[in-house]
mmCIF file of C-alpha atoms in Angstrom:
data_model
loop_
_atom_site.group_PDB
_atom_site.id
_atom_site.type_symbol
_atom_site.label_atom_id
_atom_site.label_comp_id
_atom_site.label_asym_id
_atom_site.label_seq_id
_atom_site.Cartn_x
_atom_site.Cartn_y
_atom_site.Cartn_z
ATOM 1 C CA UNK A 1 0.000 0.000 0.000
ATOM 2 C CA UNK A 2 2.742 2.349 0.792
ATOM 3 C CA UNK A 3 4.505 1.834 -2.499
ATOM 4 C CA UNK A 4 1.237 1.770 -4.359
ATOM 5 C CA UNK A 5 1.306 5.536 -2.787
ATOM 6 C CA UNK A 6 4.920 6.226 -3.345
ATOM 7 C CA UNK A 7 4.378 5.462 -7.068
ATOM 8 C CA UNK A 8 1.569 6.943 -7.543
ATOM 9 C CA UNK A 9 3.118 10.664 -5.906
ATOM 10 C CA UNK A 10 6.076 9.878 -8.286
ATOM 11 C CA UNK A 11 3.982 9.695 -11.544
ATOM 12 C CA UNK A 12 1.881 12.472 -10.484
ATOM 13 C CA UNK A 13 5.391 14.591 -10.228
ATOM 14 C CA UNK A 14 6.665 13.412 -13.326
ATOM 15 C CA UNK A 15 3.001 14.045 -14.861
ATOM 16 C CA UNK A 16 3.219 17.705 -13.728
ATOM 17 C CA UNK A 17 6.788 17.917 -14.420
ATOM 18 C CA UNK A 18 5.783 16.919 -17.862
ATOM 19 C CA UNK A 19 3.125 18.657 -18.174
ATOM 20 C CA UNK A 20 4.921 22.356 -17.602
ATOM 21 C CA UNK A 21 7.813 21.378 -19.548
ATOM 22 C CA UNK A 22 4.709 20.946 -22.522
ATOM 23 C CA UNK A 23 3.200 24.278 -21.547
ATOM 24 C CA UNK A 24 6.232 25.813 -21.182
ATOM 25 C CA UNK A 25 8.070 24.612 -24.171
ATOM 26 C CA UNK A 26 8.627 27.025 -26.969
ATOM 27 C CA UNK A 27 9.744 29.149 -24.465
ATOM 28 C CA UNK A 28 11.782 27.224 -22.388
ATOM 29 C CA UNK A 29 14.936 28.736 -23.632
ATOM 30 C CA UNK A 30 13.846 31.837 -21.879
ATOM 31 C CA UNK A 31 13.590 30.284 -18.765
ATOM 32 C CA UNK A 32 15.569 28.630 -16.245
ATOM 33 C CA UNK A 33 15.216 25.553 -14.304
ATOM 34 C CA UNK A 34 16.932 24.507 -11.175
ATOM 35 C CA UNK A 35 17.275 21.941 -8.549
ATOM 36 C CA UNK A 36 18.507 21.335 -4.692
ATOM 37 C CA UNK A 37 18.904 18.164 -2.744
ATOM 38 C CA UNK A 38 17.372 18.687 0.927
ATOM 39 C CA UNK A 39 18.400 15.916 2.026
ATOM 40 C CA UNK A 40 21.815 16.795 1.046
ATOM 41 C CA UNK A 41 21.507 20.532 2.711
ATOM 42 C CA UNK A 42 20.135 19.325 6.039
ATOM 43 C CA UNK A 43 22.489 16.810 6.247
ATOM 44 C CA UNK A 44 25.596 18.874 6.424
ATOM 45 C CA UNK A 45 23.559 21.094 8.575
ATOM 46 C CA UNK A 46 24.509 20.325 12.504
ATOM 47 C CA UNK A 47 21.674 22.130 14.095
ATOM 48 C CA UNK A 48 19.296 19.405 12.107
ATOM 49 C CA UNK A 49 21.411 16.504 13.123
ATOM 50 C CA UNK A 50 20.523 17.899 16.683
ATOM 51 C CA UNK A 51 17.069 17.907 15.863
ATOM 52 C CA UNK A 52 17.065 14.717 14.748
ATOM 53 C CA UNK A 53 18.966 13.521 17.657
ATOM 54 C CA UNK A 54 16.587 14.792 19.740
ATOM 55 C CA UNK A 55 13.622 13.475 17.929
ATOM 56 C CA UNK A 56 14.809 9.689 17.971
ATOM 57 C CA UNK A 57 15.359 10.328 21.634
ATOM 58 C CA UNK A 58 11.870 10.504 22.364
ATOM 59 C CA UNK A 59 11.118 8.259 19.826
ATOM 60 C CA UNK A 60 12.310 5.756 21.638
ATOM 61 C CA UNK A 61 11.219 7.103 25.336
ATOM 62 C CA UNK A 62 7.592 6.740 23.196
ATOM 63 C CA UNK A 63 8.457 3.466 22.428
ATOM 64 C CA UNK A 64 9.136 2.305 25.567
ATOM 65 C CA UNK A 65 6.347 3.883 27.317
ATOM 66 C CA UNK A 66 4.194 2.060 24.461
ATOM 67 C CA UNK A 67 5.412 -1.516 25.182
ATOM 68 C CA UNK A 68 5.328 -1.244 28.956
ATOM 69 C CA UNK A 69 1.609 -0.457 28.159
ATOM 70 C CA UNK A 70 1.556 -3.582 25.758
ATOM 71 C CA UNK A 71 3.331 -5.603 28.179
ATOM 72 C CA UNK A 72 0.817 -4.527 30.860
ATOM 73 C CA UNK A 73 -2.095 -6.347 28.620
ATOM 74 C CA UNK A 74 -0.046 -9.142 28.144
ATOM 75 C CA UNK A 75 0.384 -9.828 31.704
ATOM 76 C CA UNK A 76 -3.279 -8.933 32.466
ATOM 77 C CA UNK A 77 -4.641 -11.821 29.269
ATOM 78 C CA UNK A 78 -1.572 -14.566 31.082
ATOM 79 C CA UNK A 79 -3.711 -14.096 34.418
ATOM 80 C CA UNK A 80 -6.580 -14.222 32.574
ATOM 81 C CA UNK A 81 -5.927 -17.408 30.859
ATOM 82 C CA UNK A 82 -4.696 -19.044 33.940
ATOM 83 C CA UNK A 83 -7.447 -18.080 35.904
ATOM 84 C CA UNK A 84 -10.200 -17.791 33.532
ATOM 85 C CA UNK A 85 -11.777 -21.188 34.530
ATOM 86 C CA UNK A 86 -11.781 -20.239 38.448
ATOM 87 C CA UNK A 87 -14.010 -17.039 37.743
ATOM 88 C CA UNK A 88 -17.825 -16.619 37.951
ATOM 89 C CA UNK A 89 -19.432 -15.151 34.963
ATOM 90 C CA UNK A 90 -19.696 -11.352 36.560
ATOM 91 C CA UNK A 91 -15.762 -11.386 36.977
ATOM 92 C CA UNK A 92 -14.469 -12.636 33.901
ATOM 93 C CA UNK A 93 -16.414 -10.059 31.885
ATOM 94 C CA UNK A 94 -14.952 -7.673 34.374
ATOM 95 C CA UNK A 95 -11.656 -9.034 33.615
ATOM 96 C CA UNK A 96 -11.776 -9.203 29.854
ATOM 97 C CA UNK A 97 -13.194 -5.451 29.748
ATOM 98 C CA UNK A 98 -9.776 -4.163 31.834
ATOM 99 C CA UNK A 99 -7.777 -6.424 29.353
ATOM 100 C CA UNK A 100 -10.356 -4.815 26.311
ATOM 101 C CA UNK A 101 -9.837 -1.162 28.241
ATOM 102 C CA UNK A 102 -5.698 -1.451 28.633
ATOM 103 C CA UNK A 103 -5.477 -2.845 24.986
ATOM 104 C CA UNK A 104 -7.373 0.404 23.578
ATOM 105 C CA UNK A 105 -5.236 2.862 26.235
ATOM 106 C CA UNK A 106 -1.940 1.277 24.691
ATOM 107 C CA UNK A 107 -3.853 1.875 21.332
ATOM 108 C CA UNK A 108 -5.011 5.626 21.367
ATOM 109 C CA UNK A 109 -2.040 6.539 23.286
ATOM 110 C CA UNK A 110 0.489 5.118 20.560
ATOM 111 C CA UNK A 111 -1.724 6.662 18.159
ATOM 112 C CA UNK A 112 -1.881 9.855 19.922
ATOM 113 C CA UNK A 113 2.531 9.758 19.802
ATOM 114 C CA UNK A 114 2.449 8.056 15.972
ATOM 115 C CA UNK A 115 -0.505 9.584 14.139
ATOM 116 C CA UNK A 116 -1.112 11.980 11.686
ATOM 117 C CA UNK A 117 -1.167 14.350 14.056
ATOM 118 C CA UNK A 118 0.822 12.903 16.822
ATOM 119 C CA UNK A 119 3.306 14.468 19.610
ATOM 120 C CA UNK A 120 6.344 13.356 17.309
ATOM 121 C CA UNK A 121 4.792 15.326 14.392
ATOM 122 C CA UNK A 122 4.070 18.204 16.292
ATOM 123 C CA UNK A 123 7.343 17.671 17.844
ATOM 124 C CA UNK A 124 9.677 17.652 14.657
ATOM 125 C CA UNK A 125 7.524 20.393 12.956
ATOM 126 C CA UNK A 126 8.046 22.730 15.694
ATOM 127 C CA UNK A 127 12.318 21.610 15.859
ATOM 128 C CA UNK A 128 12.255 21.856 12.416
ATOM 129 C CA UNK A 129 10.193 24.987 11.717
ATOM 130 C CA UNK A 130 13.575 27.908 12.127
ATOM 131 C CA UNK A 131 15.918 25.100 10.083
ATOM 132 C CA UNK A 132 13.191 25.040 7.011
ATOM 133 C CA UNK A 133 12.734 28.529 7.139
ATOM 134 C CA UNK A 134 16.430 29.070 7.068
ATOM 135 C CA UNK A 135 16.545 26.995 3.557
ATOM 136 C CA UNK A 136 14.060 28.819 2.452
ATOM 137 C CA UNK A 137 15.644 31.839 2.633
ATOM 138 C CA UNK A 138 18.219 30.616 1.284
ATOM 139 C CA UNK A 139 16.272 29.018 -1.828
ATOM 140 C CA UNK A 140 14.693 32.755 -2.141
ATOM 141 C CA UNK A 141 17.993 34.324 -2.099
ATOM 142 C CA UNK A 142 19.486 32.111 -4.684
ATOM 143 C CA UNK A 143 16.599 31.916 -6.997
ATOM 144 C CA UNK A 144 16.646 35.674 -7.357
ATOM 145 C CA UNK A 145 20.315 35.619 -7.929
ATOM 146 C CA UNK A 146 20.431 33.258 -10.124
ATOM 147 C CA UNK A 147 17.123 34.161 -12.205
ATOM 148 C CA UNK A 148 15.995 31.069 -12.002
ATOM 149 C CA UNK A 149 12.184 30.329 -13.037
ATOM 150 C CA UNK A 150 11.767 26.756 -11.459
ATOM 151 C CA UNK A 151 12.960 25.226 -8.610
ATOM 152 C CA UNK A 152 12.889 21.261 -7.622
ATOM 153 C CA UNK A 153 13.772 19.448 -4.842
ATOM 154 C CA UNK A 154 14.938 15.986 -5.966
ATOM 155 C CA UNK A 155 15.212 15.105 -2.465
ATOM 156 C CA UNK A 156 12.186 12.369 -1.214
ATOM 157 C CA UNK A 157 10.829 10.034 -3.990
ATOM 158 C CA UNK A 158 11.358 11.824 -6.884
ATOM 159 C CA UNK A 159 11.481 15.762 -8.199
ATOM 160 C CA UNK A 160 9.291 18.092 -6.224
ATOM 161 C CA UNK A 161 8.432 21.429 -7.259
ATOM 162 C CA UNK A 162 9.775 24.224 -4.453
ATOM 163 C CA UNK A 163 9.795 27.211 -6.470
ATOM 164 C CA UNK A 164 7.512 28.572 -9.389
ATOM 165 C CA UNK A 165 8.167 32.226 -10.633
ATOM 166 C CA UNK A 166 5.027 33.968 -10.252
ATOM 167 C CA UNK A 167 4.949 35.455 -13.826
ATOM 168 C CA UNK A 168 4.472 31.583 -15.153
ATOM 169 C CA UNK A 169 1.004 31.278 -12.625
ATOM 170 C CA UNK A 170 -1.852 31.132 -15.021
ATOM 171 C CA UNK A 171 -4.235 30.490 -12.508
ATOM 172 C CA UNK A 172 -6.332 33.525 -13.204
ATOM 173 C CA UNK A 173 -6.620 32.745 -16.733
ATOM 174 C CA UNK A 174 -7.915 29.229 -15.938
ATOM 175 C CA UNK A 175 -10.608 30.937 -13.711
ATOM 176 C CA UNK A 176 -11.407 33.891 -16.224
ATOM 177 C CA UNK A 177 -11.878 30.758 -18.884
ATOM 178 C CA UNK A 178 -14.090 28.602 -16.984
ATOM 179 C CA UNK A 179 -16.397 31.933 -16.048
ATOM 180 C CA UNK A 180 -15.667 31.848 -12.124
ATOM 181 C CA UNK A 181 -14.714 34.741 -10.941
ATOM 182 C CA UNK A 182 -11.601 36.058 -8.996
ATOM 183 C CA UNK A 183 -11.504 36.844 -4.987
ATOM 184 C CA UNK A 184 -11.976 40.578 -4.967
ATOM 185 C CA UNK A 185 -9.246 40.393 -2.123
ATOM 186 C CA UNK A 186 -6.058 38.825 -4.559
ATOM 187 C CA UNK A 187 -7.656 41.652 -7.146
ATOM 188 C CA UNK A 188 -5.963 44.100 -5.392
#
């Protein structure tokens, strides 16, 4: 499933990589096109390698605290099983409802760490916030320098796109042609 998505993000970059090198053909020769390696940059960066220090730190403290949770269930069904024909009725369920009730804890609180939206998300998007923001100054700074029209980042699965000059946005256009009409705020 993962790949299926990997391969699919790469053929939609190659589609739209494709697909402006079409649009933009005749006059590519006016225009210049450009790419960096993050993974390159932040590697040779030491305040990321601290940052990623950090965050496989309390990956692991996660990790832990996740399977001493898991362990706890495990040790709760053992004393089940080995007890399980001693109980009345009233305190097995009881019993299999605190194994049910730890298993779903251990659950939503990996989740709640690992997830979408998890505390190691939030986590490295804070850490990483000032270091991204420092690369994209630098992309900004070395666009305009070196008049560059389109920027890529080759870094991550294939060629993303990191920088568009605005000149070559023909979004209005696209609206104007299909009748809808502009925000009166981006008028201005």
């Amino acid at each position: 499933n993962k790949s299926d998505n990997r391969i699919n993000r790469q053929m939609k970059k190659i589609f739209f990589f494709l697909l402006g090198l079409s649009l933009f053909g005749p006059t590519c020769s006016a225009q210049k096109f450009g790419y960096i390696d993050t993974e390159f940059i932040t590697s040779k960066m030491p305040e990321y390698q601290k940052v990623q220090a950090k965050m496989d730190e309390m990956t692991k403290q996660w990790i832990k605290e996740i399977e001493a949770k898991k362990d706890e269930v495990t040790v709760l069904e053992r004393a089940f099983k080995l007890e399980e024909l001693l109980l009345t009725e009233d305190l097995r369920q009881q019993r299999l409802q605190q194994i049910k009730q730890k298993d779903q804890e251990a659950k939503l609180f990996q989740n709640a760490v690992f997830g979408a939206e998890g505390e190691l998300f939030k986590a490295k998007k804070n850490a990483l916030k000032p270091i991204l923001d420092e690369i994209s100054k630098a992309v900004e700074k070395v666009v305009r320098q070196k008049r560059l029209d389109f920027l890529f980042d080759k870094a991550n699965d294939g060629l993303a796109l990191i920088y568009t000059n605005p000149v070559h946005d023909y979004s209005d256009y696209i609206l104007e042609e299909l009748g809808l009409e502009l925000d009166p705020n981006l008028k201005k």
